[in-house]
PDB file of C-alpha atoms in Angstrom:
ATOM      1  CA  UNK A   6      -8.883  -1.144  22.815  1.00 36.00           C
ATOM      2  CA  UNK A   7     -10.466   1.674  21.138  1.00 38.00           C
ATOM      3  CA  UNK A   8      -9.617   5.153  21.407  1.00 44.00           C
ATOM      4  CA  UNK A   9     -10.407   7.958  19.144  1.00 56.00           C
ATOM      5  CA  UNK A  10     -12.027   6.097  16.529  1.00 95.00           C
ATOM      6  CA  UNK A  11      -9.006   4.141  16.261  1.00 98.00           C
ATOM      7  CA  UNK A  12      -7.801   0.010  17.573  1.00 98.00           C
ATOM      8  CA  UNK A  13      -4.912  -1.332  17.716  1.00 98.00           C
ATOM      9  CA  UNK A  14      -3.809  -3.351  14.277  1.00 98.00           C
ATOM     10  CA  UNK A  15      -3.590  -6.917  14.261  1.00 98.00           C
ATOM     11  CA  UNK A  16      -1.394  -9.467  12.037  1.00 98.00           C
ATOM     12  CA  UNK A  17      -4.366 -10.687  10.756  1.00 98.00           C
ATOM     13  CA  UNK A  18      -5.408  -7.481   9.692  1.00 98.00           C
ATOM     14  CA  UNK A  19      -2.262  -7.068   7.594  1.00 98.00           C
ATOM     15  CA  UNK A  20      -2.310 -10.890   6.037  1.00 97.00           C
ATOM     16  CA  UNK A  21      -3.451  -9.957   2.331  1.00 97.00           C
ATOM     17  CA  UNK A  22      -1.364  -8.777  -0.173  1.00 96.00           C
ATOM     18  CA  UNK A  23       0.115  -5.320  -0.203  1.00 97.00           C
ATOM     19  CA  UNK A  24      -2.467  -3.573  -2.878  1.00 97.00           C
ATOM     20  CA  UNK A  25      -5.864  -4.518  -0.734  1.00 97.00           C
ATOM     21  CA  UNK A  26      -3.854  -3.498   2.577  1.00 98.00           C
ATOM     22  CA  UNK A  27      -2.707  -0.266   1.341  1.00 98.00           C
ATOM     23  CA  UNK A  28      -6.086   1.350   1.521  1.00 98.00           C
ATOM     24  CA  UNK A  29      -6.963   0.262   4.490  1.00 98.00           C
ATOM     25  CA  UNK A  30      -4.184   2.038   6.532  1.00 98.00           C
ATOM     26  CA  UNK A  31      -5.341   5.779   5.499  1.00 98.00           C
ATOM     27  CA  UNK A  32      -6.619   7.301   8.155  1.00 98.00           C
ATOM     28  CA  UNK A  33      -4.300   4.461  10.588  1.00 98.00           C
ATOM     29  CA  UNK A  34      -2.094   6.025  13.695  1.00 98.00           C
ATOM     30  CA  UNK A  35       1.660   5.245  13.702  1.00 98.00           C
ATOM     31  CA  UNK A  36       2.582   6.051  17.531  1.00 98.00           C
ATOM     32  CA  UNK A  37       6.383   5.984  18.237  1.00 98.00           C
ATOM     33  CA  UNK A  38       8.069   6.651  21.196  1.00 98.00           C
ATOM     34  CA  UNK A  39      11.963   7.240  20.458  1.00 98.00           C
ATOM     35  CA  UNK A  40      14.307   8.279  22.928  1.00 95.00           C
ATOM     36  CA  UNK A  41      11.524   8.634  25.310  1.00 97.00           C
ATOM     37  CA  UNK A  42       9.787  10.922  22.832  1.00 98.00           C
ATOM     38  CA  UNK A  43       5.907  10.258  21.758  1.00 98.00           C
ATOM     39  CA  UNK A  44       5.716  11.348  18.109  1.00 98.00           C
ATOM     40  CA  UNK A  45       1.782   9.821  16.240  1.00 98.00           C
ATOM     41  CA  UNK A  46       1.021  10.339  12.929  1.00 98.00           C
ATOM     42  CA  UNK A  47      -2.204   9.856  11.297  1.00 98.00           C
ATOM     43  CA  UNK A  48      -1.800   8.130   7.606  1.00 98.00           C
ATOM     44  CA  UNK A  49      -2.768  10.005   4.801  1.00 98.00           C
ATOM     45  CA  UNK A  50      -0.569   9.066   1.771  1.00 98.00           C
ATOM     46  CA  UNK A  51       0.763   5.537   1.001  1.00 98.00           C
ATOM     47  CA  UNK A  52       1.851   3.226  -1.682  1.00 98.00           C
ATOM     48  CA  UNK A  53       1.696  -0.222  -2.004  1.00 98.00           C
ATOM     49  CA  UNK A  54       4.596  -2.727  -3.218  1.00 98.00           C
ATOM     50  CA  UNK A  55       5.101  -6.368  -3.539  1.00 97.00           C
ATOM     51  CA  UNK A  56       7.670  -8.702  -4.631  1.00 92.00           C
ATOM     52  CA  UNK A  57       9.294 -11.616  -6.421  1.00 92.00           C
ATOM     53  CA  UNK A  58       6.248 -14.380  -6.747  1.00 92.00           C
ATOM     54  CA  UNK A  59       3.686 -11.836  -4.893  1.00 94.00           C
ATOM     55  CA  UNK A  60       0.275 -11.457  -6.724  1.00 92.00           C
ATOM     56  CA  UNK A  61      -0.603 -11.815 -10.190  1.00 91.00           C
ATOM     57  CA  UNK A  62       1.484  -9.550 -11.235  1.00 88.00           C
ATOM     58  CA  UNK A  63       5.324  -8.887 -10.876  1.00 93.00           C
ATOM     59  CA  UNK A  64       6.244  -5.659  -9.667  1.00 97.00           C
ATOM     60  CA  UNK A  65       8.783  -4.113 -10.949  1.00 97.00           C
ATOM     61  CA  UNK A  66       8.953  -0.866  -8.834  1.00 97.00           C
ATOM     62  CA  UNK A  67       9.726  -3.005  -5.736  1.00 97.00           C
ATOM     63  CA  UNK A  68      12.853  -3.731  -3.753  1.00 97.00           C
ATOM     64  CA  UNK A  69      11.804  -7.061  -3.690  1.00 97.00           C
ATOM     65  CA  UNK A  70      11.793  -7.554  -7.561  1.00 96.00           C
ATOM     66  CA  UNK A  71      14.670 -10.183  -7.225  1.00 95.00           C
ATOM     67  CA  UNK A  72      14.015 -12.437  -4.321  1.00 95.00           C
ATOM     68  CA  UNK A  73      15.447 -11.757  -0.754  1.00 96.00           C
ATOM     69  CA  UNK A  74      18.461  -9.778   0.287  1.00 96.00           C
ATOM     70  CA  UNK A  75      20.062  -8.178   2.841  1.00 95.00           C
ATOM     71  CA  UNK A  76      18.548  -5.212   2.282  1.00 95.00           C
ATOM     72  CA  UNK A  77      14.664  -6.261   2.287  1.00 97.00           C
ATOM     73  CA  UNK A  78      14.894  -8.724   4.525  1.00 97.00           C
ATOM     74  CA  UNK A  79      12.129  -7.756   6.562  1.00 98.00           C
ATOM     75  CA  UNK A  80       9.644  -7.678   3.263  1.00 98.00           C
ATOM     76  CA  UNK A  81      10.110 -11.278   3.812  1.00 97.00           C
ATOM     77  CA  UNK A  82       8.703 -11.523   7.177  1.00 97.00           C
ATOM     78  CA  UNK A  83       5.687 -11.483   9.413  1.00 97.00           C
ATOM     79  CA  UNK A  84       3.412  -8.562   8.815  1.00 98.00           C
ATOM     80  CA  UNK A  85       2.851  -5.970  11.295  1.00 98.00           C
ATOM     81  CA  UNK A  86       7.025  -5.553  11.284  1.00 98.00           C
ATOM     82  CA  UNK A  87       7.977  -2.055   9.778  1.00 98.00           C
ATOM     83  CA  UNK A  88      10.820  -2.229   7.080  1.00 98.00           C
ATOM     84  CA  UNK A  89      12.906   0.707   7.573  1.00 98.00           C
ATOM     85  CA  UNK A  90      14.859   1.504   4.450  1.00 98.00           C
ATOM     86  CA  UNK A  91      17.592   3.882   3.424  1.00 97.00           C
ATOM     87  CA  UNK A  92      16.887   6.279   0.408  1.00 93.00           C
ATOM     88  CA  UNK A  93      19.491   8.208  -1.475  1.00 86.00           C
ATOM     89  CA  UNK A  94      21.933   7.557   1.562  1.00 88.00           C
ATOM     90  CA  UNK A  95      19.855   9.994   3.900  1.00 90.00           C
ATOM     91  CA  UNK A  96      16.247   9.553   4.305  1.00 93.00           C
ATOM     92  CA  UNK A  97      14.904   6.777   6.354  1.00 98.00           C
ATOM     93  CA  UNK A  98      11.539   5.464   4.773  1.00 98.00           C
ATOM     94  CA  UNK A  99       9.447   3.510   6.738  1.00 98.00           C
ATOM     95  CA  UNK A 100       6.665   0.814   5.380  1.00 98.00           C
ATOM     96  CA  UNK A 101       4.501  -1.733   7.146  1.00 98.00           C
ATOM     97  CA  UNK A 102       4.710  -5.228   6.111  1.00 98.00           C
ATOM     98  CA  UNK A 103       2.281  -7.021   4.587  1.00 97.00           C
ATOM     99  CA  UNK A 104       1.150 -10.588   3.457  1.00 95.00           C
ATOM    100  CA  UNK A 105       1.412 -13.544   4.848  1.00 94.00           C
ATOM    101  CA  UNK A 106       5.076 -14.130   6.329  1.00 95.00           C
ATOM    102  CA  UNK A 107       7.466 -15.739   3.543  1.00 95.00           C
ATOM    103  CA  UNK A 108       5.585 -13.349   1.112  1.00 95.00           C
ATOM    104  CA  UNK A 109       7.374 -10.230   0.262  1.00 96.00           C
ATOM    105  CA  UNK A 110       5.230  -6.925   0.286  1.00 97.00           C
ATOM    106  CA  UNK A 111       4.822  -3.815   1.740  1.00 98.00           C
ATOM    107  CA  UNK A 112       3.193  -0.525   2.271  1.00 98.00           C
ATOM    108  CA  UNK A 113       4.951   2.692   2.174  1.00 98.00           C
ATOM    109  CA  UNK A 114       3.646   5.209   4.625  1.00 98.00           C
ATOM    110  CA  UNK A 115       4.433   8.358   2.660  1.00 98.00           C
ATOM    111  CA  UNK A 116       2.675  11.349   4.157  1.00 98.00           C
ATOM    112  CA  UNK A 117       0.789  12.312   7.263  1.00 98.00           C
ATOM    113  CA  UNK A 118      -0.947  14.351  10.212  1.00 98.00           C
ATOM    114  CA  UNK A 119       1.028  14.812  13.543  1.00 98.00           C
ATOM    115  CA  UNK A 120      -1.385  14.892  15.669  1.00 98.00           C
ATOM    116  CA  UNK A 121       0.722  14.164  18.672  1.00 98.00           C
ATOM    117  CA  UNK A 122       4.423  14.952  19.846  1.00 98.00           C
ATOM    118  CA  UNK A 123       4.407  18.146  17.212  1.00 98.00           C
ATOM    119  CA  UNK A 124       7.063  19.458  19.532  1.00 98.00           C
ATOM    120  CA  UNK A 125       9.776  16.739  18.740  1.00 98.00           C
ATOM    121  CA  UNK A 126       8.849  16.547  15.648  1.00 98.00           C
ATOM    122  CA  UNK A 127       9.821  20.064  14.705  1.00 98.00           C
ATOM    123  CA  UNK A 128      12.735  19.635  16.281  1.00 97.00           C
ATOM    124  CA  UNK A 129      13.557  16.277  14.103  1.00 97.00           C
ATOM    125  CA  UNK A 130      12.352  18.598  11.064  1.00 96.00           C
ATOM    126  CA  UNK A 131      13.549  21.909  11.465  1.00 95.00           C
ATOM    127  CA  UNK A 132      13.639  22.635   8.144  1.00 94.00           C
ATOM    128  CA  UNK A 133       9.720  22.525   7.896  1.00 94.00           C
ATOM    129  CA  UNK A 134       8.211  25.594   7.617  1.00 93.00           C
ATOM    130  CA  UNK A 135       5.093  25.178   8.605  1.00 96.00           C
ATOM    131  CA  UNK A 136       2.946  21.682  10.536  1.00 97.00           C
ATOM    132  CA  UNK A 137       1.974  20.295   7.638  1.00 97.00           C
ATOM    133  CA  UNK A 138       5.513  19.471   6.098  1.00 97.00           C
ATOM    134  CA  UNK A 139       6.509  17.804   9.068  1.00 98.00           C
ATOM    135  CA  UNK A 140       5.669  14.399   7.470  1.00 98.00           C
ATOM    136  CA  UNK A 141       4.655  15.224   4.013  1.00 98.00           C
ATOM    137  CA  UNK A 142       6.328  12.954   2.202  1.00 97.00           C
ATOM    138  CA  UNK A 143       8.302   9.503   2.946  1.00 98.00           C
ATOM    139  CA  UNK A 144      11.760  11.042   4.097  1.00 97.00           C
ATOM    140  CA  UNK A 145       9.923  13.453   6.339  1.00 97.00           C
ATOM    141  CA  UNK A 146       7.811  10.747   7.505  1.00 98.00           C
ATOM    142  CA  UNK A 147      10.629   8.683   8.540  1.00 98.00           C
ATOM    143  CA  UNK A 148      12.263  12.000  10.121  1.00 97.00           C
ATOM    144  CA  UNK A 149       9.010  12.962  12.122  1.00 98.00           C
ATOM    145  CA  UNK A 150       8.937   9.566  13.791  1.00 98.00           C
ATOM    146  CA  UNK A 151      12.175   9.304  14.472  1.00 98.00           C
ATOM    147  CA  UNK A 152      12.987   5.814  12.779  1.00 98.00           C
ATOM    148  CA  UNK A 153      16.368   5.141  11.720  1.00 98.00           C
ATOM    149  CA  UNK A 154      17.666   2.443   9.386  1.00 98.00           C
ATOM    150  CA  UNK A 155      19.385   0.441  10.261  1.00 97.00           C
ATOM    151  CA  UNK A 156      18.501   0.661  13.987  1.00 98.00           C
ATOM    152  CA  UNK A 157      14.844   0.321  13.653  1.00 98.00           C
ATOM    153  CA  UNK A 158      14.143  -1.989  10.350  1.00 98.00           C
ATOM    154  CA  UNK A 159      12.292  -4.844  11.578  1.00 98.00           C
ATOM    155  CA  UNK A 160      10.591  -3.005  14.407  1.00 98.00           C
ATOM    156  CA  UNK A 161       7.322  -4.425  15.455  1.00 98.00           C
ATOM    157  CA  UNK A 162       4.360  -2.196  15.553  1.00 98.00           C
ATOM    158  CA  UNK A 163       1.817  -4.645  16.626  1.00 98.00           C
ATOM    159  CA  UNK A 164       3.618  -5.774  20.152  1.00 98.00           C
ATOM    160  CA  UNK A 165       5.445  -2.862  20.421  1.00 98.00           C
ATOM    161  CA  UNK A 166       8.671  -4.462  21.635  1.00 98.00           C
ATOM    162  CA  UNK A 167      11.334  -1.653  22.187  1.00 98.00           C
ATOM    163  CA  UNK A 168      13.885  -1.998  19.726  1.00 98.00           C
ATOM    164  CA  UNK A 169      17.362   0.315  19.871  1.00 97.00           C
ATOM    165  CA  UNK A 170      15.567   2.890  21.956  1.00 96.00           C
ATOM    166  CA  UNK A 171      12.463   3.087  20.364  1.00 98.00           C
ATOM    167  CA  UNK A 172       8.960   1.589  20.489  1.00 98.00           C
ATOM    168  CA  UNK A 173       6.091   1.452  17.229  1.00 98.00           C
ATOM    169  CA  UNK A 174       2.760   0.693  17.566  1.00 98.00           C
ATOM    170  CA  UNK A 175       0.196   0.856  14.760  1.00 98.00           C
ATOM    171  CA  UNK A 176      -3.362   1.645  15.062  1.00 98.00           C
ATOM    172  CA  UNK A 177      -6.336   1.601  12.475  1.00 98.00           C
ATOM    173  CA  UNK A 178      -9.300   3.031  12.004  1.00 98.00           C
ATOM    174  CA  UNK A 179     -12.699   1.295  13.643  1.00 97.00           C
ATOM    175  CA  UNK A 180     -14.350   2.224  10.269  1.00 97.00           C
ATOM    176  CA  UNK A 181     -12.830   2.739   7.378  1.00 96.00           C
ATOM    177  CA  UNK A 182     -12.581   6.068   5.200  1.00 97.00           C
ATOM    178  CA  UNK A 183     -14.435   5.407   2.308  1.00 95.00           C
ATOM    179  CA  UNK A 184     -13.755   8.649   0.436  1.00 97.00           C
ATOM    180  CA  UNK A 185      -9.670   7.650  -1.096  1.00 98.00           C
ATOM    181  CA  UNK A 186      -7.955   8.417  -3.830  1.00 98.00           C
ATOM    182  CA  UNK A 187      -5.955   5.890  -6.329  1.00 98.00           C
ATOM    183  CA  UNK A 188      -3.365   6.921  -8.977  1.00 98.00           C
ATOM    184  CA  UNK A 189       0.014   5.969 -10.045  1.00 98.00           C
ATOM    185  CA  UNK A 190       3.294   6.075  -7.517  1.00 98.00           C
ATOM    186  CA  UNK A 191       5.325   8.961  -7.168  1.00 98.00           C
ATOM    187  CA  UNK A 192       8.814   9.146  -8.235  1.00 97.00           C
ATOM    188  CA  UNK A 193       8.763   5.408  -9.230  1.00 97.00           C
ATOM    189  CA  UNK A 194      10.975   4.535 -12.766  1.00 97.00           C
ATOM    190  CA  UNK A 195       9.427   3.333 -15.785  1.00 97.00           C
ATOM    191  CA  UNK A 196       6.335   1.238 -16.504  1.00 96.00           C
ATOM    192  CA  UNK A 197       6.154   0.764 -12.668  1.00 97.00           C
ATOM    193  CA  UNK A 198       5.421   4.163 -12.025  1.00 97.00           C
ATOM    194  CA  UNK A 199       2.554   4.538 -14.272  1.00 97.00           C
ATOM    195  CA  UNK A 200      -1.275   4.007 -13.990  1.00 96.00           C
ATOM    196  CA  UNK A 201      -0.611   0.262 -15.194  1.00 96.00           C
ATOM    197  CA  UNK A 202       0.240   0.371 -11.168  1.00 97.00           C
ATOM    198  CA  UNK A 203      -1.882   2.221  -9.530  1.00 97.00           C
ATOM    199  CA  UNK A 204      -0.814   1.278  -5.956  1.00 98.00           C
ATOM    200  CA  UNK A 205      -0.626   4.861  -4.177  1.00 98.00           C
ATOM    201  CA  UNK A 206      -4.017   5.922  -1.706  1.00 98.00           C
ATOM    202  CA  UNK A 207      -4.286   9.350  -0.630  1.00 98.00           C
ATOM    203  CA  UNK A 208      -6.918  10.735   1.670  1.00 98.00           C
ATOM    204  CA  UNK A 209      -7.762  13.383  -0.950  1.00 98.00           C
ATOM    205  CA  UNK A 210      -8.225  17.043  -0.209  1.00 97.00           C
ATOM    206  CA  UNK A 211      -5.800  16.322   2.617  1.00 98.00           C
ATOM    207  CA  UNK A 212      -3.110  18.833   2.704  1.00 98.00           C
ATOM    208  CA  UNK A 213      -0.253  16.632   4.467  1.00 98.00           C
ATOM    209  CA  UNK A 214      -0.545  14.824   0.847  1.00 98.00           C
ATOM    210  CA  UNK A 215       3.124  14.662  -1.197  1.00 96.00           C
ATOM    211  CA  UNK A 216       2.520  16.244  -4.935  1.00 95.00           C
ATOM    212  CA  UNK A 217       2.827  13.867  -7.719  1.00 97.00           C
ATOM    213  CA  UNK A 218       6.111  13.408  -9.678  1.00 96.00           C
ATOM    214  CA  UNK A 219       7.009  10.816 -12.734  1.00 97.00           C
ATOM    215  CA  UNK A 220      10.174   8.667 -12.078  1.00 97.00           C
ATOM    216  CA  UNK A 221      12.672   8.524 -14.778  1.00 96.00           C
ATOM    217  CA  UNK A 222      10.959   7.372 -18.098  1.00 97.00           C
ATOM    218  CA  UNK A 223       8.047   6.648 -16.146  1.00 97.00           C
ATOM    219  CA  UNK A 224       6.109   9.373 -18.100  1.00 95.00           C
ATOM    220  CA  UNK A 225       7.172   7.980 -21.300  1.00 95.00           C
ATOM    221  CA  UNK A 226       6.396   4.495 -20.244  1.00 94.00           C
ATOM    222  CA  UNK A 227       2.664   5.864 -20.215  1.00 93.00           C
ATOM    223  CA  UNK A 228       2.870   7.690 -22.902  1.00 91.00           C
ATOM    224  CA  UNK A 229       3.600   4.528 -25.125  1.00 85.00           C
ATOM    225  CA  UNK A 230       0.118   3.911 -23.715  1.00 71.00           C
ATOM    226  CA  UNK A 231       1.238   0.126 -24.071  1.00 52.00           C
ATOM    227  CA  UNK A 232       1.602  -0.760 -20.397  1.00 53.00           C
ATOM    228  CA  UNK A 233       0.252  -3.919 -19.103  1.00 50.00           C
ATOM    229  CA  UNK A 234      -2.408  -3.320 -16.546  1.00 49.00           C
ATOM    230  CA  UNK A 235      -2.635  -5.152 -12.811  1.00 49.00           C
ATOM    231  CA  UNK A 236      -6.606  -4.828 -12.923  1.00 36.00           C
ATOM    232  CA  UNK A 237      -7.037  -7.917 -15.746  1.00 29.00           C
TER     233      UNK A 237
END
């Protein structure tokens, strides 16, 4: 069904590897419905990550660098699930999984629009001071929507089976923005968060868009200027 420009995401439309998804799900809708609450959030920001064996490439700025754990889990599984992670023991950060299902990648969803719910989602935010923080940036994202890890990791936004007390359901665009942005990740350490990666979309001139920050020795990674590049 199409509504707004928009139809609902399928697995198949989430089967390729993390870095060729990524770009696709800028301008997407992430509709939740938490506690009875409708928060959606139209996608301008995200970054890409993949995992042990996944691509060409290793990456190293992924949590699934190593091979499967507890912890990323759902990385592991059938796209269209949302991994739901805990960063710096507060933020909930939520990602859409991508690649076939055994495959580990995913796609962080790190700023956006709320276009509906903006009531709840101030309340979830109160520190925001003004519309466009409420989901500028990954934490706030995850804050905005009201997804919690552990609760919601593994959620599936393409049914939209309830899960805890809350529902996802992910929508993308009928046509594709074709005006994004590329550059390096933000925050990300070392050669992973430089332009030898440059996994992070933005819907530029949006103003929901995070600022850019190196990770630690990311900048001096880059600076070294001998950083192997995923584009060979």
């Amino acid at each position: 069904m199409v509504r707004h420009g928009w139809r609902a995401a399928t697995r198949s439309d989430l089967e390729a590897l993390p870095a060729e998804v990524a770009p696709r799900l800028l301008g997407a809708r992430l509709e939740t419905v938490v506690d009875g609450e409708t928060v959606a959030v139209r996608v301008t920001e995200v970054e890409a990550y993949h995992g042990r064996g996944t691509g060409p490439v290793p990456d190293p700025g992924s949590h699934a660098r190593m091979g499967p754990t507890a912890r990323n889990a759902t990385m592991w599984g059938e796209p269209g699930h949302l991994y739901v992670y805990l960063s710096h023991g507060i933020h909930s950060c939520v990602n859409v999984v991508c690649g076939p299902e055994g495959v580990a990648g995913g796609v962080l969803l790190r700023a956006g629009q709320v276009i509906e719910g903006v009531d709840a989602a101030s309340r979830r935010r109160p520190a925001a001071r003004t519309t466009r923080d409420l989901a500028r940036g990954p934490g706030r994202f995850g804050d905005a929507v009201g997804l919690r890890h552990p609760l919601h990791d593994g959620i599936d936004a393409i049914t939209g089976e309830p899960r805890h007390g809350a529902r996802a359901r992910l929508q993308l665009l009928v046509d594709p923005l074709a005006d994004i942005a590329s550059g390096p990740r933000v925050g990300v350490a070392g050669v992973a968060g430089t332009a030898a990666f440059p996994w992070r979309y933005w819907v530029p001139g949006d103003p929901t868009v995070s600022p850019f920050r190196w990770g630690r020795g990311a900048r001096e990674a880059a600076d070294k200027g001998d950083t192997p590049s995923v584009l060979d």
